[in-house]
mmCIF file of C-alpha atoms in Angstrom:
data_model
loop_
_atom_site.group_PDB
_atom_site.id
_atom_site.type_symbol
_atom_site.label_atom_id
_atom_site.label_comp_id
_atom_site.label_asym_id
_atom_site.label_seq_id
_atom_site.Cartn_x
_atom_site.Cartn_y
_atom_site.Cartn_z
ATOM 1 C CA GLU K 1 0.190 0.348 -0.195
ATOM 2 C CA ALA K 2 1.523 3.568 -1.202
ATOM 3 C CA GLY K 3 1.575 6.220 1.802
ATOM 4 C CA VAL K 4 0.327 9.292 1.965
ATOM 5 C CA VAL K 5 2.693 11.463 -0.759
ATOM 6 C CA GLN K 6 3.820 14.655 -0.542
ATOM 7 C CA SER K 7 4.982 17.621 -3.228
ATOM 8 C CA PRO K 8 7.406 18.868 -3.501
ATOM 9 C CA ARG K 9 10.287 18.027 -0.884
ATOM 10 C CA TYR K 10 11.560 21.120 -1.096
ATOM 11 C CA LYS K 11 10.897 24.139 -1.241
ATOM 12 C CA ILE K 12 12.974 27.680 -1.218
ATOM 13 C CA ILE K 13 11.701 31.172 -2.078
ATOM 14 C CA GLU K 14 11.898 34.968 -1.405
ATOM 15 C CA LYS K 15 9.514 36.313 0.896
ATOM 16 C CA LYS K 16 6.566 38.170 -0.404
ATOM 17 C CA GLN K 17 6.723 35.085 -3.010
ATOM 18 C CA PRO K 18 3.538 32.565 -3.279
ATOM 19 C CA VAL K 19 3.903 28.808 -2.652
ATOM 20 C CA ALA K 20 1.964 25.863 -2.529
ATOM 21 C CA PHE K 21 1.939 22.221 -1.229
ATOM 22 C CA TRP K 22 0.640 19.055 -2.321
ATOM 23 C CA CYS K 23 -0.706 15.527 -0.403
ATOM 24 C CA ASN K 24 -2.264 13.014 -1.730
ATOM 25 C CA PRO K 25 -3.599 10.597 0.822
ATOM 26 C CA ILE K 26 -2.940 6.738 1.767
ATOM 27 C CA SER K 27 -6.134 5.551 0.025
ATOM 28 C CA GLY K 28 -9.723 5.039 1.593
ATOM 29 C CA HIS K 29 -8.270 7.156 4.207
ATOM 30 C CA ASN K 30 -11.066 10.480 4.754
ATOM 31 C CA THR K 31 -9.514 12.527 6.967
ATOM 32 C CA LEU K 32 -6.568 14.833 5.786
ATOM 33 C CA TYR K 33 -4.871 16.504 7.753
ATOM 34 C CA TRP K 34 -1.830 19.247 7.538
ATOM 35 C CA TYR K 35 0.686 20.177 10.064
ATOM 36 C CA ARG K 36 3.166 22.988 10.404
ATOM 37 C CA GLN K 37 6.798 21.683 12.250
ATOM 38 C CA ASN K 38 9.380 24.487 14.044
ATOM 39 C CA LEU K 39 12.671 22.810 14.488
ATOM 40 C CA GLY K 40 12.507 20.637 17.926
ATOM 41 C CA GLN K 41 8.853 21.486 18.082
ATOM 42 C CA GLY K 42 6.226 18.859 17.421
ATOM 43 C CA PRO K 43 3.794 18.736 14.502
ATOM 44 C CA GLU K 44 0.710 21.834 15.156
ATOM 45 C CA LEU K 45 -2.269 21.239 13.237
ATOM 46 C CA LEU K 46 -3.500 23.686 10.803
ATOM 47 C CA ILE K 47 -5.955 22.239 9.434
ATOM 48 C CA ARG K 48 -8.616 18.725 9.163
ATOM 49 C CA TYR K 49 -10.558 17.533 6.413
ATOM 50 C CA GLU K 50 -13.099 15.533 6.356
ATOM 51 C CA ASN K 51 -13.369 13.523 3.232
ATOM 52 C CA GLU K 52 -13.823 17.341 1.085
ATOM 53 C CA GLU K 53 -15.292 19.754 4.563
ATOM 54 C CA ALA K 54 -12.799 21.423 6.712
ATOM 55 C CA VAL K 55 -14.228 20.695 10.000
ATOM 56 C CA ASP K 56 -11.602 22.428 11.618
ATOM 57 C CA ASP K 57 -9.279 25.326 10.676
ATOM 58 C CA SER K 58 -8.946 27.494 13.690
ATOM 59 C CA GLN K 59 -5.087 26.899 13.192
ATOM 60 C CA LEU K 60 -5.200 28.304 10.080
ATOM 61 C CA PRO K 61 -3.650 31.520 9.531
ATOM 62 C CA LYS K 62 -6.269 33.014 6.981
ATOM 63 C CA ASP K 63 -4.433 36.264 6.251
ATOM 64 C CA ARG K 64 -1.915 34.597 4.008
ATOM 65 C CA PHE K 65 -2.788 30.265 3.938
ATOM 66 C CA SER K 66 -5.528 29.033 1.910
ATOM 67 C CA ALA K 67 -6.544 25.175 1.743
ATOM 68 C CA GLU K 68 -8.784 22.818 -0.324
ATOM 69 C CA ARG K 69 -9.630 19.340 -0.880
ATOM 70 C CA LEU K 70 -12.298 19.962 -3.776
ATOM 71 C CA LYS K 71 -12.957 15.973 -4.249
ATOM 72 C CA GLY K 72 -12.286 14.561 -0.957
ATOM 73 C CA VAL K 73 -8.670 13.077 -2.176
ATOM 74 C CA ASP K 74 -5.504 15.468 -2.319
ATOM 75 C CA SER K 75 -5.264 18.629 -1.416
ATOM 76 C CA THR K 76 -3.464 21.619 -1.562
ATOM 77 C CA LEU K 77 -2.055 24.250 1.041
ATOM 78 C CA LYS K 78 -1.005 27.559 -0.775
ATOM 79 C CA ILE K 79 0.530 30.521 1.192
ATOM 80 C CA GLN K 80 0.281 34.005 -0.735
ATOM 81 C CA PRO K 81 2.993 36.621 0.130
ATOM 82 C CA ALA K 82 5.140 33.808 2.284
ATOM 83 C CA GLU K 83 6.839 35.338 5.113
ATOM 84 C CA LEU K 84 10.421 34.358 6.391
ATOM 85 C CA GLY K 85 8.590 33.354 10.012
ATOM 86 C CA ASP K 86 6.796 30.246 7.416
ATOM 87 C CA SER K 87 10.076 28.743 6.978
ATOM 88 C CA ALA K 88 9.123 25.573 8.851
ATOM 89 C CA VAL K 89 8.620 21.768 7.484
ATOM 90 C CA TYR K 90 4.515 21.233 6.402
ATOM 91 C CA LEU K 91 3.411 17.873 7.149
ATOM 92 C CA CYS K 92 0.520 16.174 5.586
ATOM 93 C CA ALA K 93 -1.037 13.566 7.782
ATOM 94 C CA SER K 94 -4.236 11.259 7.187
ATOM 95 C CA SER K 95 -5.848 8.605 9.658
ATOM 96 C CA PRO K 96 -8.943 5.871 8.054
ATOM 97 C CA SER K 97 -11.089 7.575 11.123
ATOM 98 C CA ALA K 98 -14.017 5.375 10.514
ATOM 99 C CA TRP K 99 -16.694 7.327 13.193
ATOM 100 C CA GLY K 100 -17.298 4.599 16.416
ATOM 101 C CA LEU K 101 -14.411 2.155 15.519
ATOM 102 C CA THR K 102 -11.845 2.101 17.205
ATOM 103 C CA ASN K 103 -7.936 1.971 16.456
ATOM 104 C CA THR K 104 -8.852 3.971 13.231
ATOM 105 C CA ASP K 105 -7.575 7.687 14.618
ATOM 106 C CA THR K 106 -4.118 6.368 13.947
ATOM 107 C CA GLN K 107 -2.435 9.384 11.305
ATOM 108 C CA TYR K 108 0.190 8.450 8.896
ATOM 109 C CA PHE K 109 2.912 11.103 7.459
ATOM 110 C CA GLY K 110 4.334 11.795 4.405
ATOM 111 C CA PRO K 111 7.836 12.780 4.181
ATOM 112 C CA GLY K 112 7.010 16.502 4.204
ATOM 113 C CA THR K 113 7.792 19.311 2.526
ATOM 114 C CA ARG K 114 10.786 21.682 3.698
ATOM 115 C CA LEU K 115 10.115 25.268 3.459
ATOM 116 C CA THR K 116 12.526 28.242 3.134
ATOM 117 C CA VAL K 117 11.805 31.577 2.932
ATOM 118 C CA LEU K 118 14.611 33.889 2.782
ATOM 119 C CA GLN F 1 -0.114 24.866 30.654
ATOM 120 C CA LYS F 2 0.753 23.223 27.368
ATOM 121 C CA GLU F 3 -1.870 20.433 26.459
ATOM 122 C CA VAL F 4 1.171 17.920 25.477
ATOM 123 C CA GLU F 5 4.228 17.589 27.799
ATOM 124 C CA GLN F 6 7.706 16.261 27.203
ATOM 125 C CA ASN F 7 10.752 16.141 28.750
ATOM 126 C CA SER F 8 12.773 18.032 26.275
ATOM 127 C CA GLY F 9 16.176 15.367 26.967
ATOM 128 C CA PRO F 10 18.455 15.073 25.741
ATOM 129 C CA LEU F 11 18.504 11.618 27.189
ATOM 130 C CA SER F 12 21.407 9.184 27.001
ATOM 131 C CA VAL F 13 21.560 5.890 27.968
ATOM 132 C CA PRO F 14 24.204 3.131 26.959
ATOM 133 C CA GLU F 15 23.284 0.061 24.128
ATOM 134 C CA GLY F 16 21.458 -2.579 25.630
ATOM 135 C CA ALA F 17 19.545 -0.225 28.425
ATOM 136 C CA ILE F 18 16.057 0.423 29.058
ATOM 137 C CA ALA F 19 14.927 4.459 27.559
ATOM 138 C CA SER F 20 12.093 5.072 29.983
ATOM 139 C CA LEU F 21 9.906 8.232 28.197
ATOM 140 C CA ASN F 22 7.564 10.047 29.726
ATOM 141 C CA CYS F 23 4.300 12.064 28.796
ATOM 142 C CA THR F 24 1.965 14.095 30.741
ATOM 143 C CA TYR F 25 -1.579 15.747 29.085
ATOM 144 C CA SER F 26 -4.083 18.220 30.198
ATOM 145 C CA ASP F 27 -7.241 16.882 29.088
ATOM 146 C CA ARG F 28 -9.329 14.196 30.931
ATOM 147 C CA VAL F 29 -11.085 13.702 27.664
ATOM 148 C CA SER F 30 -8.633 12.221 25.665
ATOM 149 C CA GLN F 31 -9.569 8.709 24.784
ATOM 150 C CA SER F 32 -5.969 7.687 22.055
ATOM 151 C CA PHE F 33 -2.855 8.025 22.971
ATOM 152 C CA PHE F 34 0.392 7.548 20.264
ATOM 153 C CA TRP F 35 3.716 7.373 20.235
ATOM 154 C CA TYR F 36 5.982 8.646 17.416
ATOM 155 C CA ARG F 37 9.383 8.625 16.354
ATOM 156 C CA GLN F 38 11.328 10.900 14.185
ATOM 157 C CA TYR F 39 14.573 10.527 12.839
ATOM 158 C CA SER F 40 16.436 14.088 12.072
ATOM 159 C CA GLY F 41 15.140 15.427 8.967
ATOM 160 C CA LYS F 42 12.312 12.381 8.414
ATOM 161 C CA SER F 43 8.776 12.604 9.274
ATOM 162 C CA PRO F 44 7.259 10.898 11.565
ATOM 163 C CA GLU F 45 6.798 7.314 12.168
ATOM 164 C CA LEU F 46 4.191 5.475 14.385
ATOM 165 C CA ILE F 47 5.458 2.894 16.684
ATOM 166 C CA MET F 48 2.698 2.685 19.307
ATOM 167 C CA SER F 49 -0.705 3.494 20.271
ATOM 168 C CA ILE F 50 -2.865 2.790 23.300
ATOM 169 C CA TYR F 51 -6.370 3.309 24.026
ATOM 170 C CA SER F 52 -7.267 1.653 27.505
ATOM 171 C CA ASN F 53 -5.056 1.791 30.765
ATOM 172 C CA GLY F 54 -2.609 -0.296 31.326
ATOM 173 C CA ASP F 55 0.539 -1.361 29.593
ATOM 174 C CA LYS F 56 0.846 -2.139 25.776
ATOM 175 C CA GLU F 57 3.687 -4.337 24.401
ATOM 176 C CA ASP F 58 5.134 -4.982 20.739
ATOM 177 C CA GLY F 59 9.003 -6.061 20.874
ATOM 178 C CA ARG F 60 10.929 -4.126 22.364
ATOM 179 C CA PHE F 61 8.663 -1.397 23.519
ATOM 180 C CA THR F 62 6.189 -0.641 26.215
ATOM 181 C CA ALA F 63 2.965 1.728 25.913
ATOM 182 C CA GLN F 64 1.818 2.509 29.661
ATOM 183 C CA LEU F 65 -1.558 4.484 30.480
ATOM 184 C CA ASN F 66 -2.265 5.932 33.232
ATOM 185 C CA LYS F 67 -5.373 8.127 32.615
ATOM 186 C CA ALA F 68 -6.386 9.092 36.546
ATOM 187 C CA SER F 69 -3.023 10.604 36.370
ATOM 188 C CA GLN F 70 -2.933 12.082 32.224
ATOM 189 C CA TYR F 71 -0.205 10.261 32.239
ATOM 190 C CA VAL F 72 1.546 8.199 29.210
ATOM 191 C CA SER F 73 4.980 6.349 28.935
ATOM 192 C CA LEU F 74 7.247 4.699 26.388
ATOM 193 C CA LEU F 75 9.360 1.836 27.029
ATOM 194 C CA ILE F 76 12.567 0.738 25.324
ATOM 195 C CA ARG F 77 13.871 -2.981 26.227
ATOM 196 C CA ASP F 78 17.678 -3.404 25.092
ATOM 197 C CA SER F 79 17.736 0.170 23.669
ATOM 198 C CA GLN F 80 20.028 -0.230 20.269
ATOM 199 C CA PRO F 81 21.984 2.542 18.792
ATOM 200 C CA SER F 82 19.399 2.820 15.981
ATOM 201 C CA ASP F 83 17.082 3.940 18.264
ATOM 202 C CA SER F 84 18.576 7.258 19.006
ATOM 203 C CA ALA F 85 15.982 9.595 17.786
ATOM 204 C CA THR F 86 12.743 12.355 18.567
ATOM 205 C CA TYR F 87 10.300 10.702 20.263
ATOM 206 C CA LEU F 88 6.891 12.097 20.021
ATOM 207 C CA CYS F 89 3.968 11.835 22.185
ATOM 208 C CA ALA F 90 0.559 12.805 20.685
ATOM 209 C CA VAL F 91 -2.904 12.597 22.332
ATOM 210 C CA ASN F 92 -5.694 12.915 20.066
ATOM 211 C CA ILE F 93 -8.112 16.046 22.105
ATOM 212 C CA TRP F 94 -11.550 16.122 20.680
ATOM 213 C CA ASP F 95 -10.929 14.629 16.844
ATOM 214 C CA ASP F 96 -7.610 16.820 16.816
ATOM 215 C CA MET F 97 -4.028 15.071 17.495
ATOM 216 C CA ARG F 98 -2.008 16.938 19.770
ATOM 217 C CA PHE F 99 1.855 16.300 19.952
ATOM 218 C CA GLY F 100 4.697 17.406 22.387
ATOM 219 C CA ALA F 101 8.087 19.316 21.709
ATOM 220 C CA GLY F 102 9.522 15.723 21.775
ATOM 221 C CA THR F 103 11.935 13.885 23.759
ATOM 222 C CA ARG F 104 15.283 13.535 22.697
ATOM 223 C CA LEU F 105 16.697 10.243 23.047
ATOM 224 C CA THR F 106 20.387 8.999 22.235
ATOM 225 C CA VAL F 107 21.783 5.789 22.835
ATOM 226 C CA LYS F 108 25.176 4.935 23.137
ATOM 227 C CA PRO F 109 27.393 2.048 21.490
#
């Protein structure tokens, strides 16, 4: 079974430029997460999708960040314009999340995109 | 108070010893608990999940959960240099996963 796929793996941009990250979750996984991980910290949730619906985007800086999961499968996270403080690793994860069933909330992570804003 | 707290370490143990990693969480309604291992420059990799009070063993790894004390731990027996990594504790709080900052473990040959 293929794991979570993310691209690009690395991105270097100038501040104020836009950037987009793509994620394809594990087949059949309903729930998709975007996290940001700063050096020496644990992942911090940005947004959670249940199928195509964003059910928790409270931590997403909406002035510059946007995300979509139009067909309930793959997802795109965008930053426009990027700031120096956005330099981090952006992780995508997915889980089966079958409601009412235990052990289905385990999240599986993609390799991440390392963003450097100069 | 942070939702999930871990000692940042570094924790250093000799090869063959038992490594003990600890985590506390703040929300009593949490029901799902996870340990992830993260090698430098890599993404988190699931080691164990635990849902009930008590111990859960998988090979050299044992997860321990005490919901009354809001405490979860991970024991690594017969530690190997390849176990050297950052270990992240994660707690499912209202369907959102909250991660600790991680404990960096070094196993010395």
